[in-house]
Amino acid sequence: MTTNISVSRRSIQVLRVMLSGIFLIASSNHLMNVEQTAKRIDAASLKEFAYLLGDPELMVILSGIAMLIAGIALLIGFQTRWAAVILLAVLIPITITVQIGQVHTLGPLFKNVAIMGGLLFFIMNDFSRKTVTETNPPQSELSLKNKEL
């Protein structure tokens, strides 16, 4: 079954730009403060999970590079689905390692959950030129075709 949903083109752009901002800021923090960020991993209650992925300092650098590249791609609307997949793949281990298991970080934990929801929006919806059609150009509306499972 196919469902047509009309949404504002501008709302998708605003969501994309606002969602990318956190990754661009986080990437600069990771890349400019590698040692300090790695120390946060060492202080985390689930640091063993991070150690399974590799050397914390290397992981901080790689995640910073991934967030920078995918964050820019999401910002400019280039390959948004793949950018969101990459950002989600980076965010999940960060959330598990640093946020879960720490009572004083419940706010940031649920912030990350909300960000994951935004990323899932771009992963689950196809915004390619083939599926996005203008239904009412004066109001900048888009018609999205999404298949229900």
Short mmCIF file of C-alpha atoms in Angstrom, two decimals:
data_model
loop_
_atom_site.label_atom_id
_atom_site.label_comp_id
_atom_site.label_asym_id
_atom_site.label_seq_id
_atom_site.Cartn_x
_atom_site.Cartn_y
_atom_site.Cartn_z
CA MET A 1 0.00 0.00 0.00
CA THR A 2 1.33 3.43 -0.93
CA THR A 3 0.50 6.55 1.04
CA ASN A 4 0.97 10.07 -0.31
CA ILE A 5 1.93 12.68 2.25
CA SER A 6 2.37 16.37 1.48
CA VAL A 7 4.92 18.29 3.49
CA SER A 8 6.48 21.69 3.10
CA ARG A 9 9.72 21.63 1.12
CA ARG A 10 11.03 24.32 3.47
CA SER A 11 10.30 22.18 6.57
CA ILE A 12 12.49 19.38 5.21
CA GLN A 13 15.29 21.84 4.48
CA VAL A 14 15.02 23.39 7.94
CA LEU A 15 15.08 19.96 9.61
CA ARG A 16 18.10 18.93 7.57
CA VAL A 17 20.04 22.11 8.37
CA MET A 18 19.17 22.10 12.07
CA LEU A 19 19.94 18.40 12.45
CA SER A 20 23.32 18.72 10.74
CA GLY A 21 24.46 21.51 13.08
CA ILE A 22 24.99 19.27 16.10
CA PHE A 23 27.24 16.97 14.09
CA LEU A 24 29.32 19.83 12.70
CA ILE A 25 29.89 21.22 16.20
CA ALA A 26 30.60 17.75 17.64
CA SER A 27 33.04 16.98 14.83
CA SER A 28 35.04 20.11 15.58
CA ASN A 29 35.10 19.19 19.28
CA HIS A 30 36.29 15.68 18.46
CA LEU A 31 38.98 16.85 16.07
CA MET A 32 40.26 19.78 18.16
CA ASN A 33 40.03 18.10 21.57
CA VAL A 34 41.00 14.49 20.87
CA GLU A 35 42.67 13.84 24.23
CA GLN A 36 39.90 15.47 26.27
CA THR A 37 37.20 13.55 24.37
CA ALA A 38 39.09 10.27 24.82
CA LYS A 39 39.25 10.99 28.57
CA ARG A 40 35.44 11.23 28.61
CA ILE A 41 35.36 7.71 27.18
CA ASP A 42 37.75 6.53 29.91
CA ALA A 43 35.44 8.04 32.55
CA ALA A 44 32.29 6.44 31.10
CA SER A 45 30.67 3.53 32.90
CA LEU A 46 30.44 1.53 29.66
CA LYS A 47 33.95 2.34 28.44
CA GLU A 48 34.57 -1.36 27.73
CA PHE A 49 32.13 -1.08 24.83
CA ALA A 50 34.25 1.69 23.31
CA TYR A 51 37.40 -0.36 23.77
CA LEU A 52 35.79 -3.14 21.67
CA LEU A 53 35.73 -0.69 18.78
CA GLY A 54 39.42 0.19 19.05
CA ASP A 55 41.78 2.75 20.51
CA PRO A 56 39.67 5.59 21.98
CA GLU A 57 41.83 8.37 20.51
CA LEU A 58 41.66 6.82 17.04
CA MET A 59 37.91 6.35 17.38
CA VAL A 60 37.53 10.01 18.40
CA ILE A 61 39.44 11.13 15.30
CA LEU A 62 37.57 8.77 12.95
CA SER A 63 34.18 9.72 14.39
CA GLY A 64 35.10 13.40 14.09
CA ILE A 65 35.98 12.97 10.41
CA ALA A 66 32.81 10.94 9.76
CA MET A 67 30.60 13.52 11.50
CA LEU A 68 32.24 16.36 9.59
CA ILE A 69 31.84 14.78 6.14
CA ALA A 70 28.36 13.33 6.72
CA GLY A 71 27.27 16.48 8.57
CA ILE A 72 28.23 18.65 5.59
CA ALA A 73 26.48 16.22 3.22
CA LEU A 74 23.30 16.39 5.32
CA LEU A 75 23.58 20.19 5.54
CA ILE A 76 23.73 20.66 1.76
CA GLY A 77 21.28 17.85 0.97
CA PHE A 78 23.80 15.60 -0.76
CA GLN A 79 23.02 11.89 -0.40
CA THR A 80 20.93 12.61 2.70
CA ARG A 81 19.96 8.98 3.27
CA TRP A 82 23.60 7.81 3.33
CA ALA A 83 24.69 10.80 5.38
CA ALA A 84 22.00 9.97 7.95
CA VAL A 85 23.04 6.28 8.01
CA ILE A 86 26.66 7.25 8.68
CA LEU A 87 25.69 9.75 11.38
CA LEU A 88 23.44 7.19 13.05
CA ALA A 89 26.23 4.61 12.95
CA VAL A 90 28.51 7.11 14.73
CA LEU A 91 25.88 8.30 17.21
CA ILE A 92 24.82 4.86 18.48
CA PRO A 93 28.19 3.83 19.99
CA ILE A 94 28.72 7.34 21.38
CA THR A 95 25.32 7.17 23.07
CA ILE A 96 25.91 3.68 24.44
CA THR A 97 29.39 4.51 25.73
CA VAL A 98 28.97 8.00 27.12
CA GLN A 99 25.26 8.48 27.86
CA ILE A 100 23.83 5.13 28.97
CA GLY A 101 24.52 4.19 32.56
CA GLN A 102 25.06 7.72 33.81
CA VAL A 103 22.13 9.15 35.74
CA HIS A 104 23.34 12.74 35.43
CA THR A 105 23.28 12.47 31.62
CA LEU A 106 19.61 11.54 31.12
CA GLY A 107 18.98 14.86 29.33
CA PRO A 108 21.77 14.29 26.80
CA LEU A 109 20.70 10.65 26.43
CA PHE A 110 17.20 11.63 25.35
CA LYS A 111 18.61 14.45 23.19
CA ASN A 112 20.55 11.75 21.33
CA VAL A 113 17.39 9.63 21.06
CA ALA A 114 15.59 12.63 19.50
CA ILE A 115 18.49 13.19 17.09
CA MET A 116 18.30 9.51 16.14
CA GLY A 117 14.63 10.07 15.32
CA GLY A 118 15.55 12.91 12.98
CA LEU A 119 18.19 10.75 11.29
CA LEU A 120 15.69 7.89 10.93
CA PHE A 121 13.32 10.32 9.19
CA PHE A 122 15.92 10.87 6.46
CA ILE A 123 16.83 7.19 6.32
CA MET A 124 13.23 5.98 6.01
CA ASN A 125 12.04 8.58 3.51
CA ASP A 126 13.34 8.87 -0.03
CA PHE A 127 13.93 12.49 -1.02
CA SER A 128 15.44 11.74 -4.42
CA ARG A 129 14.21 13.60 -7.48
CA LYS A 130 12.40 10.45 -8.63
CA THR A 131 10.09 10.33 -5.61
CA VAL A 132 9.71 14.01 -4.73
CA THR A 133 7.31 15.92 -6.93
CA GLU A 134 5.98 19.41 -6.53
CA THR A 135 2.25 19.20 -5.84
CA ASN A 136 1.63 22.90 -5.30
CA PRO A 137 4.60 25.02 -6.42
CA PRO A 138 3.39 28.37 -5.00
CA GLN A 139 3.35 26.87 -1.48
CA SER A 140 6.54 24.83 -1.96
CA GLU A 141 4.81 21.56 -1.11
CA LEU A 142 6.29 18.14 -1.75
CA SER A 143 4.49 14.90 -2.34
CA LEU A 144 6.30 11.98 -0.76
CA LYS A 145 5.47 8.44 -1.69
CA ASN A 146 6.24 6.08 1.15
CA LYS A 147 5.48 2.39 1.22
CA GLU A 148 3.99 1.02 4.40
CA LEU A 149 5.32 -2.29 5.68
#
